[in-house]
Structures are given as C-alpha cells and as structure tokens.
XYZ file of C-alpha atoms in Angstrom:
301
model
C 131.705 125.127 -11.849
C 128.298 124.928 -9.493
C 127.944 121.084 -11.387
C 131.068 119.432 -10.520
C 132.212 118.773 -6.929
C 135.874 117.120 -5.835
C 136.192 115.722 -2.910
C 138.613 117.049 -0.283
C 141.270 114.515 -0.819
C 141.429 114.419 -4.428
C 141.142 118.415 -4.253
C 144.199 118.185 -2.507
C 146.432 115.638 -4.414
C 145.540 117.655 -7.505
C 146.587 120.855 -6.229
C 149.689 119.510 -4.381
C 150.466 117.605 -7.651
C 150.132 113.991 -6.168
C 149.231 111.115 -8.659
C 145.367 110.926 -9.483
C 143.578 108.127 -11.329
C 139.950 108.120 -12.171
C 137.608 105.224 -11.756
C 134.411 104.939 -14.365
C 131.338 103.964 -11.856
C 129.270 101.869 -14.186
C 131.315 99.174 -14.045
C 129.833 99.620 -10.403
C 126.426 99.504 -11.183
C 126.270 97.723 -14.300
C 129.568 95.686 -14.783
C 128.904 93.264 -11.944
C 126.367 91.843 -9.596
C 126.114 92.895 -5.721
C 127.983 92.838 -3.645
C 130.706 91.778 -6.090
C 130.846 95.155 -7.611
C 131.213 97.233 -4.946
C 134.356 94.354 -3.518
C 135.192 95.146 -6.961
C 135.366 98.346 -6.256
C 137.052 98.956 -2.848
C 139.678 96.220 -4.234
C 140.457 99.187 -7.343
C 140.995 101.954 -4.911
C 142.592 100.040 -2.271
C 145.637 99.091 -5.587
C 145.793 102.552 -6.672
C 146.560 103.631 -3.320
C 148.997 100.960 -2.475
C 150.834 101.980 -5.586
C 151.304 105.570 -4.441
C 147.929 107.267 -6.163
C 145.091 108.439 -5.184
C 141.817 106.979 -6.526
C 138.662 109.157 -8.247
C 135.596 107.218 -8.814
C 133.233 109.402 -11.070
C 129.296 109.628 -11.115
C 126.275 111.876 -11.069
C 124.935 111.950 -7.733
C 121.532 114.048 -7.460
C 122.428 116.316 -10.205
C 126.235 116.978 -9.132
C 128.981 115.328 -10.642
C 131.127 113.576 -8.462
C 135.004 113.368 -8.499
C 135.930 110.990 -5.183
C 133.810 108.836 -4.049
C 133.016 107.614 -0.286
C 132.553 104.297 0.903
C 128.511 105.372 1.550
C 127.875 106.291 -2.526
C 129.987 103.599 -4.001
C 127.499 101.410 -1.643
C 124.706 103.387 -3.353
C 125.460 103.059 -6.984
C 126.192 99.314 -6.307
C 122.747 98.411 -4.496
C 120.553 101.064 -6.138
C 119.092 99.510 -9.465
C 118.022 101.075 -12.163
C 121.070 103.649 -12.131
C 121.413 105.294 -15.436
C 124.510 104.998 -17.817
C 126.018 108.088 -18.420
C 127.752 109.333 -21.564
C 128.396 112.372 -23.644
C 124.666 112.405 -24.749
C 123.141 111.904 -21.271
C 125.008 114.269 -18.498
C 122.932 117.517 -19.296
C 119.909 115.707 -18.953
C 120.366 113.796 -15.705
C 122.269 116.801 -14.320
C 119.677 119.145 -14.698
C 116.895 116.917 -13.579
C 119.124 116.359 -10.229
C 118.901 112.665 -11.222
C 122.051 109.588 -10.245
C 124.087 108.539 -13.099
C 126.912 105.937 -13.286
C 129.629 107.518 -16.168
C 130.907 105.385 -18.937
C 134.399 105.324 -20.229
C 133.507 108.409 -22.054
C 131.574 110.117 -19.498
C 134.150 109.494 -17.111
C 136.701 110.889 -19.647
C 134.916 114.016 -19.929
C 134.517 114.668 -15.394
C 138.029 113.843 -15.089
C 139.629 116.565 -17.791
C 136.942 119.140 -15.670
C 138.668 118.115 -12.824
C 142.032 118.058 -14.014
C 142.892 114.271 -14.360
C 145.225 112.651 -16.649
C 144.822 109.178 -16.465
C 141.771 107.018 -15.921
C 141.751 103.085 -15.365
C 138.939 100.928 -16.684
C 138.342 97.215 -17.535
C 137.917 98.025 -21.590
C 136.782 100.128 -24.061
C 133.666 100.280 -26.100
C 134.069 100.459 -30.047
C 132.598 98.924 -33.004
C 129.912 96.275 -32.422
C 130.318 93.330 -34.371
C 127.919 94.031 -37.446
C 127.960 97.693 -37.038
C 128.192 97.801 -41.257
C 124.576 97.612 -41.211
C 123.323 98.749 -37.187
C 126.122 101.467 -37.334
C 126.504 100.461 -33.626
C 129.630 102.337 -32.246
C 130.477 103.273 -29.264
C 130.526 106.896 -28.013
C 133.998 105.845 -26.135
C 136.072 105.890 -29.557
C 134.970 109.836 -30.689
C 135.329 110.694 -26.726
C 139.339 109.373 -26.813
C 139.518 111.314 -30.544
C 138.806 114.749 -28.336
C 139.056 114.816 -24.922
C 142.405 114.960 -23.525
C 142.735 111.979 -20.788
C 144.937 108.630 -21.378
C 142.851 105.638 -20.868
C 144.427 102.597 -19.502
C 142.676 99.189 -20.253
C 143.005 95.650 -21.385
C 142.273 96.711 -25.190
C 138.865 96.558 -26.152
C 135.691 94.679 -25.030
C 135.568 90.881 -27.000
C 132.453 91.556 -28.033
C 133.303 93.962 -30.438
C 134.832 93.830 -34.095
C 138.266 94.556 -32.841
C 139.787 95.284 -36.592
C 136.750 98.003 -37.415
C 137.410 99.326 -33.949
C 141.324 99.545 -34.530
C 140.069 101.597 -37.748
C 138.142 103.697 -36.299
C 140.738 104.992 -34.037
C 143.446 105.258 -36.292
C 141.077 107.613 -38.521
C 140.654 109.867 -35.209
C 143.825 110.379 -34.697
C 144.040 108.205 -31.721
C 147.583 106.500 -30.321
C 147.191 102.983 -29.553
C 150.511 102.306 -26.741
C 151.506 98.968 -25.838
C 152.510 98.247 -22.231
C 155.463 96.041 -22.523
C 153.398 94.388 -25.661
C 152.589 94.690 -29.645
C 149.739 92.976 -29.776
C 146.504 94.671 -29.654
C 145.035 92.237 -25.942
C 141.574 91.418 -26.712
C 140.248 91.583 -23.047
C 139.660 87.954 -21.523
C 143.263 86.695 -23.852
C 146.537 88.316 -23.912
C 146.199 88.811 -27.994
C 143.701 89.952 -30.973
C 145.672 89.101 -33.560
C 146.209 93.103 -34.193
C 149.146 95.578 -33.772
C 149.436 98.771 -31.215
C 150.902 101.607 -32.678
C 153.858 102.062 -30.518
C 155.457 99.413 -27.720
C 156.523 100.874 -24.417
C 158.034 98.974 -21.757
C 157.783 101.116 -18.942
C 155.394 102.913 -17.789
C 157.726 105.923 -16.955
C 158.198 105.853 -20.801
C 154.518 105.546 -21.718
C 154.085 108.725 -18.863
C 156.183 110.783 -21.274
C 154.718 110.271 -24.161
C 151.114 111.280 -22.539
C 152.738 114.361 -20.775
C 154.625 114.997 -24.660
C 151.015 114.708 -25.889
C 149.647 116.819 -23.945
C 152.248 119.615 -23.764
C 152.189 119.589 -27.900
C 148.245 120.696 -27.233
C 147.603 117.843 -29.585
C 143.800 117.296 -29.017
C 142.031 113.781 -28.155
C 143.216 111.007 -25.339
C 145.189 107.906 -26.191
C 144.539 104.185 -25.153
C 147.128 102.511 -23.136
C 146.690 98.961 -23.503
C 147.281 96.434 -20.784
C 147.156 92.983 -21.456
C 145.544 90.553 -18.942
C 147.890 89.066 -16.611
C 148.785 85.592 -18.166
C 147.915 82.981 -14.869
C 143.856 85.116 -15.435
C 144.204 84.636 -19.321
C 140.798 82.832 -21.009
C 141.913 80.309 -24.061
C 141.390 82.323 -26.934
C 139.685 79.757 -29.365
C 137.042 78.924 -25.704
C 135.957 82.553 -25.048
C 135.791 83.533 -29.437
C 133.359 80.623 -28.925
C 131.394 81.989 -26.524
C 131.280 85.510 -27.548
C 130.113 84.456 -31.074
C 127.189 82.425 -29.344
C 126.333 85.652 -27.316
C 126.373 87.408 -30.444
C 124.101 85.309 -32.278
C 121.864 85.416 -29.325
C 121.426 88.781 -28.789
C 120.870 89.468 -32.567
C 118.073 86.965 -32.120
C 116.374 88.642 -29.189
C 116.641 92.129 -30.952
C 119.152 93.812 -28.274
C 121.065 96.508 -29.859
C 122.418 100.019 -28.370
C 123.366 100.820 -24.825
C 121.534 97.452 -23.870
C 124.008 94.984 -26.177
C 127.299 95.222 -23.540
C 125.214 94.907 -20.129
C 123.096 91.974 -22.430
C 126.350 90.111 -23.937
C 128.766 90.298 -20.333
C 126.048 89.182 -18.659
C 124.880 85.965 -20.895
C 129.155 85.397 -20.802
C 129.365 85.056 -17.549
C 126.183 82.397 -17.519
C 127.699 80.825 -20.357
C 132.006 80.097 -18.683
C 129.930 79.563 -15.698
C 131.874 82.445 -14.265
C 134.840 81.880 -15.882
C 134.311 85.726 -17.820
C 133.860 87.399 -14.681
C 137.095 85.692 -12.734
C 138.735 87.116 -15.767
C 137.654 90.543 -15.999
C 137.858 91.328 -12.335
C 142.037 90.160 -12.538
C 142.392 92.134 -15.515
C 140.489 95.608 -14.011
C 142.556 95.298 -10.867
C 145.882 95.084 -13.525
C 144.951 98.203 -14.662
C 144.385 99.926 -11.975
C 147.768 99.371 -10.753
C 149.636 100.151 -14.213
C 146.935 103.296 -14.670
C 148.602 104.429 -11.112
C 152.010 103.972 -11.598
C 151.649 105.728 -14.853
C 149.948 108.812 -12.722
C 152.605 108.491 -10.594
C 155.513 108.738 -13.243
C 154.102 111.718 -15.040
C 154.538 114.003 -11.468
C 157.864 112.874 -11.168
C-alpha cells in the first residue's frame, strides 16, 4: 500500500516472526506535557525491548502512515502542537491532505492489523462517557475492538468514563474482556471497578493462546487484555472517584464534550492530585508495555 510505510526494523521482526507491539502516538502528543511525553515515550520502547519485543509507535506523518518510529519524529509529535487526533473518522482526510496525525487507540488498531500486528499496548481505553444516555458520547475505541482484529493491552478503561455502560457496550459487540492474573475489571488509577472480566488468565502465555485461538477461528473484532496498575502506583479509590466526579461536573459546566472531554478531564486531574494522576498513569503505561510484550513474545513461541 503507497499510504503505509514500516520501518526497516519492524519490517524485519515481522517477516522473521519476532515479537511486535504497537505504541498509539497520541498519548505522545496529547497524553502528557513536554518533554515528559516523549521520556514517556523512549521509557515504553526501551521496556518492550528489554522484554524481548520490538516496539511500533504509529502516526500520520505528512500524509504516510507510520509503523516505527525514530527518535527524530517521536521528538516531533511531542514538541509540535496542534497535532491532530486520529481515529477511524479522520485518517482519509489527513492522509490525503499530506497532513501529521497522532492515532488513537482505534486508529492505532486499524495501522497495526495493515501492518500485520497483533498486540498493541496503551495506557486505557476510551468508552462510554459518563452521561452518554443523553450526549450519546462513546468512544470510537469500543466499535474499533468489536471489528478489527488486534488484542489491546491496558489498565481497563479511562476513570472518566461510566465503566458499567462501557462493560455493556462491549459485551453487546462481541468483545472478550481477559483478566491478567485478575477478575476485577481495574479502573485505571486503582487496581478495581467494582466489575467482572470475562475470563481470568494468569499467564500471559495462556492469555497469548487464547488471542492466537481467536484469531485462527477467523472470529472478527480485537479483545481487551486488562492489566491492573501495579499496586505500590495504585491511587485510593474513594480520593481519585472524588476527583474525577469534580472534573466531571466541571467540564459539563464549561460545555466540553467530544474529542475535547479526555484531553479536558486528564488534564484538570492532574491540576487537581497535584500530579498525583500523572505519577499514576505513567507506572501503569510502562506495566503494559511490558505485559503487551511478553504477550507478543508468547504468541511466536
């Protein structure tokens, strides 16, 4: 495809069947403020390869889509504001206007089964935003994991969202919810929602053959791999509910709704724990990364 170009090494660990994971790169340019985002970054690739994978960051860059970053356009989409968000909806338009775009979960979902990935790390999904009864505010991440075939590992879903409506959701598309090592459904900043997975694995050499079952059934749609915090980064669940509620409130008061609510809510969290958010979604994107490899690295085995 003339749109889509793989860089050299991941060509090669793709072709010689060596573990890939993908890498979404708006948590790059909108998940964090430089230069922590790019540290942020290097510190995700730097665990995937220390755990025997190879890392893919995904983005648009002037109209091509990206699969591998360098160290010069990771520096780009974290110092270069007003980088677009890319999902489902926007890649034909920034592609063909040869404009830079930073993919979401489900933009990044979409590059990496072009490219022939299996398993993509992120911090958390998108889903159903708290009041979405009446704003019908859903994220395109939940119908991306219903049809594109790519496992997601993350640390549930975003606490911002109405985790219960979200949980619905994917259960009605068809979408497995696995447990690493866990049955609770991890809420992000704390270990726990309150909700179920579907299915608890232990290892991730089991949770590997149930994606590679998946996928060799032809079954269609991702699933969500869910990776709890690690407990020593854990926020106290009644502290952080507190805060994201206040967010909430806020944002509903300033009219912020759409793509703008997540970038709006993280950032007023962080101001709000003084940091404490931040500390606590960094440990838990860096946990992924290193279960998301060691998953990749199972299902070659």
């Amino acid at each position: 495809m003339e749109y889509l170009k793989i860089s050299e090494e991941v060509k090669e660990a793709l072709n010689t069947g060596r573990p890939v994971v993908a890498l979404e790169s708006t948590i790059i340019s909108h998940g964090f403020n430089y230069p922590e985002n790019i540290e942020t970054a290097q510190t995700c690739e730097k665990i995937i390869r220390e755990a025997g994978a190879i890392p893919a960051t995904i983005a648009i860059l002037n109209g091509k889509i990206r699969v591998g970053l360098n160290a010069d356009e990771i520096e780009f989409l974290a110092s270069t504001k007003g980088i677009r968000k890319c999902s489902r909806r926007d890649a034909a338009a920034i592609i063909s206007q040869k404009l830079s775009g930073a993919t979401t979960v489900a933009g990044t979902m979409i590059f990496a089964e072009m490219a022939g990935i299996k398993v993509f790390a992120t911090g958390g999904i998108g889903g159903v935003h708290r009041g979405a009864e009446t704003t019908f505010d859903i994220s395109a991440d939940l119908e991306e994991l219903a049809q594109t075939k790519v496992a997601v590992v993350c640390a549930g879903a975003k606490s911002i969202l109405d985790i219960p409506l979200t949980l619905e959701y994917l259960e009605t598309a068809g979408v497995p919810v696995i447990g690493y090592n866990t049955e609770d459904f991890p809420n992000f900043y704390t270990r726990t929602s309150g909700m179920k997975v579907d299915y608890n694995l232990p290892t991730t050499a089991a949770i590997a053959g149930l994606i590679q079952t998946s996928f060799e059934l032809g079954l269609k749609g991702g699933m969500l791999v869910c990776n709890p915090i690690p407990r020593e980064a854990e926020l106290d669940y009644d502290f952080i509910q507190a805060k994201v509620e206040a967010a909430v409130r806020e944002s509903v008061e300033k009219n912020i709704h759409g793509k703008e609510s997540t970038p709006f809510l993280l950032a007023r969290l962080s101001e709000i724990t003084e940091g404490k958010s931040v500390g606590a979604n960094k440990a838990l994107v860096f946990n992924n990364a290193r279960v998301a490899a060691e998953i990749a690295a199972d299902m070659t085995k």
